[in-house]
């Protein structure tokens, strides 16, 4: 089927004049997918009318080309203008697949684009496999407690977005000579209202990215006052206190203590997750930690999938005992 | 303002879920609850009505058991509810569910449609965006604040890495609501009592011409994730595992 569609498009994402880190991951996934199809990979760049140097950055990768679609209506991201522009490009180029990084921005417009083209967006993908000519993809379900395989229907194009961190940016093959850059004509309508500039709520008071040891609390701690237990453990270990989203949403800890896709991304020497089940939104923020220890009463909790050491047990018994054991070990016991 | 809130019934967060015999879904004998982001979407709709007037209608697409999330929504203060019901309604993908919602509300006029940003079962995070496309109206995702503004609404959208952004949308619009946008209320005894006399309409999924055959993505196989990391599990009395763990922290990881 569709062997004439020997093209794979990968949509670049950028903010503040820089490509997102996940764009290289999406390129790596596109290169991997294109190989068995012997398809040519083109990167698609959507940007405002001014030349920014982003196309040249994309051209460093091993690509058949960079399609630079420049239009004033694309100067700031809006779902409508992105949907219109990509619909034009996809209709013209007839790719076999269109790849994205599964970022907040992709989640904002790609389902709309896929629906407009009578397709689905297969999102949050951790693996892409071509078997017997059929494309099978994998993604988490039930907050990562289970995984699912889905077979992507054969009719091109397939819209695919890959989970942040699932494909390695350093696997994106670089080109010996820069890939050709071609202007791609698009005419999206100007958005009804331009979005305002992105801002941060407050300067982050705590830089968790610099912490060597992080003790992080999740929903399992049940009440705000039980955070004292987490603080005591962090003190004993000489680490910082962090938390998963529900804890910060409840106001039990300030937002700058939040680890995960909407908080900070950390990679300490030790990440000790207490009462954190390990929803995917949390895991993306800490899975690169050098060592991960999890304490959780649910043996099936996804956090154990990525832990080096796991304690299945009641945190209200384990943590006080661990505080004592750490103090004893420090004292040379 | 007239606000439609889409809520979904999903397995409870701490329910032990097991893959069913067909290998493509879970065993149904688990506890269910309202999808958490949808609970925040409902709360936001109630707050908007309390501040600015109007009507809040709760809608779910699901089998008979899903009526429970509507009864809870009515008890918390929704004015009426719509149950798009079908035995296999929980097997719809985002597109088919959005089709069902769009068809169920044809003939109604809502200023705003709220959904949670994603479900805790499939986790596609697409139903609201797809619904906006099917209805041909504006949308915004991962919303942390909603304020009426001239000709529409001004919303605060969450971006990655702690960034936010304000944008203005014309009405009608679909907003997908982020958990934590507000503080959830509990249903009062009075609310639970009043809910019994509020209208709860049931629409058969089949009468809308929607079934899982409309799905554009369907699960071929559901399984416990394959471990990529070797995990040493420590079990036993708290004191013993704490001592073992402290020894690993000191000798193997060298962090104490």
XYZ file of C-alpha atoms in Angstrom:
589
model
C 0.000 0.000 0.000
C 1.075 3.552 -0.590
C 4.596 2.686 -1.640
C 4.478 5.852 -3.759
C 4.435 7.835 -0.507
C 8.104 7.484 0.150
C 8.275 10.565 2.345
C 8.270 11.019 6.101
C 7.795 14.520 7.486
C 9.029 15.550 10.924
C 7.685 18.797 12.361
C 10.230 20.919 14.224
C 9.274 22.840 17.349
C 10.914 26.028 18.531
C 10.536 28.824 21.039
C 12.542 31.970 21.531
C 14.620 31.343 18.407
C 15.777 27.889 19.483
C 14.769 24.398 18.407
C 13.267 22.409 21.265
C 15.409 19.586 22.618
C 12.639 17.160 21.707
C 12.872 18.096 18.019
C 16.091 16.065 17.698
C 14.299 13.136 19.372
C 11.495 13.366 16.792
C 14.100 13.468 14.010
C 15.716 10.319 15.433
C 12.314 8.601 15.449
C 11.591 9.753 11.879
C 14.941 8.428 10.667
C 14.281 5.094 12.361
C 10.777 4.826 10.873
C 11.875 5.862 7.374
C 14.610 3.219 7.108
C 12.446 0.098 6.484
C 10.213 2.116 4.156
C 13.236 3.546 2.347
C 11.484 6.859 2.722
C 13.065 10.304 2.515
C 12.826 12.360 5.713
C 12.026 16.050 5.406
C 11.947 18.373 8.397
C 9.154 20.945 8.395
C 9.778 24.329 9.955
C 6.924 26.760 10.551
C 8.004 30.288 11.424
C 7.276 33.972 10.911
C 8.363 35.774 7.797
C 11.863 36.619 9.034
C 14.810 34.284 8.414
C 15.899 33.031 11.841
C 18.665 30.517 11.260
C 16.438 27.684 12.500
C 16.311 26.075 9.040
C 20.112 25.954 8.960
C 20.112 24.294 12.400
C 17.753 21.615 11.080
C 19.884 21.165 7.953
C 22.692 19.799 10.146
C 20.728 16.548 10.446
C 20.729 13.784 7.876
C 17.587 14.770 5.997
C 16.437 14.772 2.380
C 15.560 18.385 2.948
C 14.227 21.122 5.174
C 10.878 22.594 4.194
C 10.780 26.129 5.577
C 7.239 27.500 5.628
C 7.429 31.192 6.503
C 4.361 33.357 6.955
C 3.507 36.282 9.260
C 0.553 34.300 10.666
C 3.069 31.710 11.942
C 5.215 34.189 13.889
C 3.541 33.108 17.144
C 2.232 29.583 17.596
C -1.547 29.279 17.340
C -3.366 25.978 16.816
C -5.431 27.299 13.915
C -2.545 28.693 11.862
C -0.368 25.611 12.527
C -3.243 23.302 11.571
C -3.918 25.185 8.344
C -0.281 25.432 7.309
C 0.461 21.776 7.990
C -2.712 20.653 6.256
C -1.471 22.461 3.146
C 1.976 20.933 3.367
C 0.756 17.397 4.105
C -1.811 17.571 1.285
C 0.859 18.686 -1.148
C 3.674 16.358 -0.034
C 1.565 13.224 0.548
C 3.896 11.792 3.196
C 3.522 8.286 4.503
C 3.893 9.575 8.053
C 4.122 12.885 9.904
C 6.125 12.834 13.136
C 6.028 15.200 16.093
C 7.510 15.326 19.566
C 4.620 14.748 21.998
C 4.980 18.192 23.537
C 2.284 20.410 25.002
C 2.263 22.277 21.687
C 1.757 19.105 19.638
C -0.994 18.007 22.006
C -2.624 21.391 21.415
C -2.959 21.249 17.617
C -2.010 17.850 16.153
C -5.312 16.127 17.124
C -7.093 18.942 15.290
C -4.878 18.529 12.210
C -5.308 14.736 12.158
C -9.087 15.020 12.529
C -9.284 17.567 9.723
C -7.476 15.069 7.503
C -9.772 12.202 8.599
C -7.017 10.536 10.620
C -6.103 10.018 14.254
C -3.033 11.280 16.064
C -1.203 8.315 17.591
C 0.382 10.098 20.521
C 2.786 9.620 23.431
C 4.533 6.816 21.541
C 7.443 4.963 23.098
C 8.146 2.617 20.177
C 7.532 2.382 16.423
C 7.876 -0.979 14.653
C 7.264 -1.939 11.040
C 6.359 -5.648 10.915
C 5.083 -7.355 7.753
C 4.683 -3.909 6.268
C 2.353 -2.875 9.105
C 3.194 -0.090 11.506
C 2.661 -0.993 15.154
C 3.178 1.614 17.878
C 3.383 1.386 21.659
C 2.239 3.873 24.265
C 1.448 3.975 27.980
C -2.131 3.671 29.194
C -3.712 3.852 32.643
C -1.107 6.422 33.712
C 1.719 4.054 32.786
C 0.386 1.128 34.800
C -0.179 -0.694 31.502
C 1.211 -0.329 27.992
C -0.663 -0.778 24.736
C 0.210 -1.746 21.188
C -1.856 -0.108 18.469
C -1.807 -0.981 14.788
C -1.734 2.131 12.624
C -4.077 1.772 9.611
C -2.276 1.577 6.286
C -3.791 4.630 4.624
C -1.253 7.436 4.519
C -0.545 9.704 6.186
C -0.071 8.410 9.728
C 0.180 11.132 12.373
C 2.575 10.048 15.117
C 3.952 11.894 18.150
C 6.747 10.383 20.197
C 6.982 10.623 23.971
C 9.587 13.091 25.246
C 12.692 11.094 26.168
C 11.588 7.871 24.427
C 13.966 8.409 21.504
C 17.478 9.636 22.049
C 18.393 12.991 20.584
C 22.020 11.858 20.161
C 20.814 9.056 17.852
C 19.567 11.626 15.331
C 22.017 11.151 12.478
C 23.909 14.243 11.396
C 24.615 15.061 7.760
C 28.078 15.160 6.188
C 26.944 18.199 4.205
C 23.976 20.420 5.152
C 20.586 19.241 3.861
C 18.991 21.441 1.189
C 16.582 24.087 2.469
C 13.527 24.857 0.344
C 10.845 27.469 0.905
C 7.403 25.899 1.308
C 4.468 28.116 0.387
C 1.632 28.284 2.908
C -1.198 30.788 3.416
C -2.777 30.287 6.840
C -5.370 32.869 7.894
C -4.221 35.339 10.543
C -5.343 34.142 13.994
C -8.295 35.974 15.563
C -6.116 37.105 18.452
C -2.411 36.685 18.960
C -1.445 34.907 22.169
C 0.504 36.936 24.714
C 4.171 36.300 25.464
C 4.992 33.279 27.665
C 5.995 34.134 31.233
C 7.117 32.431 34.428
C 4.959 32.796 37.527
C 7.870 33.648 39.788
C 11.588 33.253 39.634
C 12.166 29.724 40.837
C 13.442 29.936 44.374
C 14.801 26.397 44.425
C 16.925 25.032 41.615
C 16.289 21.320 41.972
C 18.359 20.663 38.866
C 21.496 21.311 40.945
C 20.553 19.021 43.844
C 22.613 15.844 44.303
C 19.956 14.138 46.378
C 16.206 14.648 46.074
C 13.559 13.146 48.334
C 10.242 13.475 46.570
C 6.739 13.002 47.930
C 3.592 11.888 46.135
C -0.064 11.382 46.804
C 0.774 8.465 49.131
C 1.715 10.866 51.939
C -2.009 11.620 52.291
C -1.799 14.852 54.367
C 0.252 18.041 54.358
C 1.548 17.464 57.878
C 3.114 14.166 56.789
C 5.561 16.172 54.688
C 7.518 16.557 57.926
C 8.518 12.935 57.473
C 9.826 13.694 53.969
C 11.710 16.754 55.278
C 13.269 14.682 58.027
C 14.450 12.076 55.533
C 15.820 14.775 53.229
C 17.640 16.344 56.189
C 19.139 13.004 57.179
C 20.382 12.464 53.611
C 21.402 16.091 53.055
C 19.011 16.435 50.132
C 16.252 18.676 48.815
C 12.518 18.055 49.132
C 10.454 17.797 45.951
C 7.036 16.455 45.006
C 4.788 15.213 42.252
C 2.122 17.453 40.820
C -0.840 16.628 43.127
C 1.160 17.717 46.178
C 1.955 21.130 44.681
C -1.586 21.486 43.278
C -2.879 21.020 46.818
C -0.632 23.840 47.961
C 1.304 21.586 50.338
C 4.568 22.575 48.675
C 5.338 25.556 46.414
C 5.253 24.993 42.648
C 9.037 25.346 42.369
C 9.348 22.004 44.199
C 7.425 20.185 41.491
C 9.176 17.560 39.367
C 7.622 16.430 36.090
C 6.535 17.625 32.678
C 4.924 20.751 34.117
C 7.652 21.284 36.718
C 11.404 20.824 36.807
C 13.373 18.093 35.050
C 16.028 16.687 37.364
C 18.831 14.143 37.226
C 20.363 13.897 40.726
C 22.711 11.201 42.020
C 19.819 9.865 44.093
C 16.092 10.353 43.564
C 14.094 8.854 46.386
C 10.402 8.666 45.470
C 8.103 8.257 48.458
C 4.445 7.435 47.841
C 4.748 8.358 44.167
C 2.998 5.926 41.836
C 4.913 7.128 38.811
C 2.449 8.621 36.339
C 4.178 9.283 33.057
C 4.021 13.064 33.597
C 6.179 12.611 36.686
C 8.557 10.028 35.215
C 9.615 12.278 32.331
C 10.924 14.754 34.899
C 13.174 12.345 36.826
C 13.861 9.154 34.899
C 17.386 10.242 33.987
C 18.399 10.284 37.669
C 21.618 8.335 38.335
C 19.873 6.133 40.918
C 16.188 5.846 41.734
C 14.784 4.428 44.963
C 11.025 4.001 45.318
C 8.954 3.393 48.429
C 5.363 2.487 47.621
C 2.715 0.162 48.992
C 1.461 -0.831 45.522
C 3.691 -3.519 44.029
C 2.258 -2.708 40.566
C 3.106 1.016 40.737
C 4.894 2.131 37.535
C 7.614 3.838 39.607
C 9.079 0.374 40.307
C 9.618 -0.120 36.567
C 12.344 2.495 36.570
C 13.639 2.121 40.139
C 17.038 0.634 40.985
C 15.814 -0.250 44.454
C 12.192 -0.645 45.385
C 10.640 -1.012 48.816
C 7.123 -2.434 48.746
C 5.669 -1.268 52.007
C 3.896 1.315 54.115
C 5.838 4.562 53.875
C 4.696 5.570 57.358
C 6.637 2.606 58.724
C 9.503 2.506 56.235
C 10.464 6.203 56.216
C 10.905 6.612 60.013
C 12.962 3.414 60.064
C 15.012 4.641 57.109
C 15.729 7.977 58.817
C 17.153 6.075 61.795
C 19.105 3.696 59.540
C 20.594 6.565 57.525
C 21.642 8.380 60.721
C 23.198 5.167 62.007
C 25.029 4.567 58.710
C 26.335 8.151 58.736
C 27.543 7.700 62.280
C 29.610 4.836 60.954
C 27.259 2.067 62.057
C -22.879 31.588 30.242
C -23.996 28.109 29.311
C -21.270 25.594 29.974
C -21.104 21.930 28.986
C -18.688 19.833 31.060
C -17.589 16.451 29.720
C -16.753 14.013 32.512
C -15.553 10.436 32.232
C -15.728 7.496 34.572
C -12.350 5.764 34.887
C -10.892 3.023 37.115
C -10.005 4.413 40.551
C -6.381 5.488 40.919
C -5.598 2.805 43.485
C -7.758 0.068 41.883
C -5.733 -3.018 40.976
C -6.217 -3.211 37.224
C -5.730 -6.452 35.300
C -5.708 -7.176 31.587
C -8.884 -8.994 30.504
C -8.984 -12.307 28.653
C -9.205 -10.675 25.223
C -5.866 -8.982 25.889
C -7.147 -5.660 24.623
C -8.912 -4.202 27.650
C -8.973 -4.487 31.432
C -11.167 -6.615 33.653
C -14.244 -4.621 34.527
C -14.494 -5.725 38.157
C -12.717 -2.676 39.547
C -13.800 0.414 41.464
C -14.516 3.485 39.332
C -14.364 7.209 39.958
C -14.600 10.517 38.101
C -11.523 11.208 35.977
C -9.558 13.693 38.084
C -8.982 16.477 35.511
C -12.718 16.261 34.683
C -13.555 16.889 38.344
C -11.522 20.114 38.104
C -13.324 20.980 34.841
C -16.681 20.580 36.590
C -15.508 22.659 39.544
C -14.375 25.430 37.193
C -17.732 25.408 35.391
C -19.592 25.677 38.710
C -17.384 28.588 39.777
C -17.970 30.384 36.467
C -21.733 29.995 36.889
C -21.601 31.176 40.490
C -19.635 34.280 39.452
C -21.366 35.136 36.194
C -24.661 33.211 36.059
C -25.833 30.708 33.488
C -26.200 26.951 33.341
C -23.871 23.985 33.839
C -24.664 20.756 32.005
C -22.633 17.618 32.736
C -22.245 14.991 30.019
C -20.652 11.566 30.036
C -20.138 8.916 27.378
C -20.074 5.493 28.994
C -21.886 2.310 29.948
C -24.714 2.221 32.519
C -22.268 2.357 35.462
C -21.010 5.766 34.251
C -24.296 7.422 35.334
C -22.682 7.592 38.773
C -20.308 10.398 37.705
C -23.333 12.386 36.515
C -25.169 11.884 39.806
C -22.055 13.196 41.571
C -21.881 16.187 39.211
C -25.548 16.983 39.883
C -24.963 16.659 43.624
C -22.066 19.106 43.397
C -24.263 21.619 41.598
C -24.623 20.887 37.866
C -28.093 21.922 36.667
C -28.746 18.907 34.481
C -26.955 15.967 32.917
C -26.775 13.986 29.676
C -25.722 10.330 29.635
C -24.640 9.080 26.221
C -25.007 5.417 27.038
C -23.908 2.204 25.397
C -22.468 -1.084 26.636
C -19.307 -0.539 24.594
C -19.166 3.246 25.061
C -15.974 2.917 27.116
C -14.256 1.375 24.087
C -14.548 4.513 21.950
C -11.379 6.362 20.976
C -11.106 10.160 21.226
C -12.515 10.713 17.762
C -15.543 8.435 18.209
C -16.226 9.845 21.685
C -16.036 13.382 20.300
C -18.434 12.391 17.496
C -20.839 11.028 20.105
C -20.644 14.259 22.126
C -21.042 16.480 19.052
C -24.105 14.531 17.908
C -25.625 14.386 21.390
C -25.504 18.185 21.775
C -26.646 19.045 18.246
C -29.456 21.555 18.684
C -28.079 22.875 21.986
C -26.092 26.084 22.262
C -23.187 26.245 24.692
C -20.833 29.183 25.152
C -18.090 27.042 26.612
C -17.323 23.335 26.627
C -14.937 22.087 29.302
C -13.157 18.743 29.362
C -10.348 17.522 31.585
C -7.032 17.673 29.766
C -6.772 13.895 29.547
C -8.296 10.711 30.889
C -6.577 8.473 33.373
C -7.467 5.329 31.411
C -6.555 5.792 27.731
C -4.714 9.039 28.337
C -5.119 10.153 24.725
C -5.704 13.767 25.795
C -7.486 14.527 22.521
C -11.256 14.384 22.977
C -11.665 18.113 23.671
C -9.470 19.213 20.765
C -11.133 16.791 18.344
C -14.573 17.942 19.541
C -13.629 21.579 18.818
C -12.599 20.572 15.307
C -15.826 18.619 14.712
C -17.856 21.602 15.932
C -15.705 24.049 13.975
C -15.003 26.226 17.020
C -11.917 27.547 18.799
C -10.089 25.627 21.518
C -7.266 25.982 24.019
C -5.608 23.255 26.087
C -4.138 22.820 29.571
C -6.019 25.788 30.994
C -5.192 27.128 34.469
C -7.512 30.173 34.577
C -10.705 31.317 32.836
C -11.994 34.914 32.850
C -14.788 36.461 30.773
C -13.428 39.113 28.407
C -14.927 41.372 25.733
C -16.333 39.076 23.040
C -15.046 35.879 24.597
C -12.798 34.533 27.303
C -9.279 35.230 28.448
C -7.524 32.038 29.515
C -4.202 31.156 31.083
C -2.575 28.229 29.326
C 0.160 26.118 30.874
C 3.298 25.630 28.806
C 6.205 23.347 29.623
C 8.926 23.979 32.234
C 6.914 26.304 34.447
C 5.891 28.771 31.742
C 2.385 30.125 31.170
C 0.678 32.223 28.528
C -2.516 34.279 28.333
C -4.706 34.172 25.264
C -8.115 35.462 24.232
C -10.634 33.208 22.546
C -13.943 33.980 20.862
C -17.035 32.048 22.000
C -18.067 29.349 21.668
C -14.862 27.537 22.563
C -13.616 24.250 24.007
C -11.200 24.458 26.935
C -9.313 21.442 28.306
C -8.808 22.030 32.014
C -5.654 21.179 33.974
C -5.811 19.518 37.389
C -5.150 21.987 40.180
C -6.858 24.980 38.505
C -9.071 25.324 41.597
C -9.963 23.583 44.851
C -12.535 20.835 44.500
C -15.718 20.992 46.564
C -17.467 18.074 48.175
C -21.114 17.345 47.504
C -23.268 18.443 50.444
C -26.112 16.354 51.861
C -28.474 19.024 50.555
C -26.845 18.779 47.117
C -27.166 15.000 47.061
C -30.846 15.340 47.960
C -31.498 18.016 45.332
C -29.687 16.002 42.651
C -32.451 13.413 42.700
C -34.927 15.885 41.208
C -32.575 17.301 38.557
C -32.985 16.192 34.923
C -30.695 13.368 33.771
C -31.342 12.577 30.095
C -30.118 9.332 28.561
C -29.254 9.167 24.870
C -28.443 5.792 23.318
C -25.063 5.742 21.593
C -26.568 3.534 18.869
C -29.261 6.166 18.155
C -26.461 8.644 17.466
C -24.921 6.251 14.949
C -21.760 5.907 17.006
C -19.996 2.671 17.910
C -16.386 1.505 18.296
C -16.437 0.773 14.546
C -15.852 4.537 14.101
C -12.593 4.297 16.052
C -9.539 5.588 14.236
C -7.190 4.068 16.783
C -7.881 0.886 18.662
C -5.870 -1.110 21.142
C -4.501 -4.347 19.674
C -2.808 -5.503 22.831
C -2.694 -4.298 26.418
C 0.052 -5.544 28.733
C 2.145 -4.861 31.794
C 5.071 -2.734 30.570
C 8.257 -4.587 29.792
C 10.859 -3.648 32.339
C 13.955 -2.022 30.969
C 15.690 -1.702 34.305
C 16.729 -4.319 36.834
C 15.004 -3.426 40.074
C 16.046 -4.936 43.363
C 12.882 -5.233 45.437
C 13.295 -5.080 49.201
C 10.493 -6.521 51.287
C 9.965 -7.434 54.891
C 9.653 -5.696 58.241
C 10.223 -1.927 57.965
C 13.305 -1.952 60.192
C 15.023 -4.664 58.151
C 14.339 -3.156 54.724
C 15.386 0.271 56.033
C 18.718 -1.163 57.157
C 19.200 -2.955 53.824
C 18.357 0.204 51.908
C 20.689 2.349 54.042
C 23.478 -0.145 53.334
C 22.824 0.128 49.567
C 22.807 3.939 49.799
C 26.137 3.865 51.595
C 28.014 1.051 49.870
C 26.576 0.808 46.364
C 25.319 4.310 45.593
C 27.805 6.064 47.931
C 25.419 8.891 48.731
C 25.804 8.671 52.513
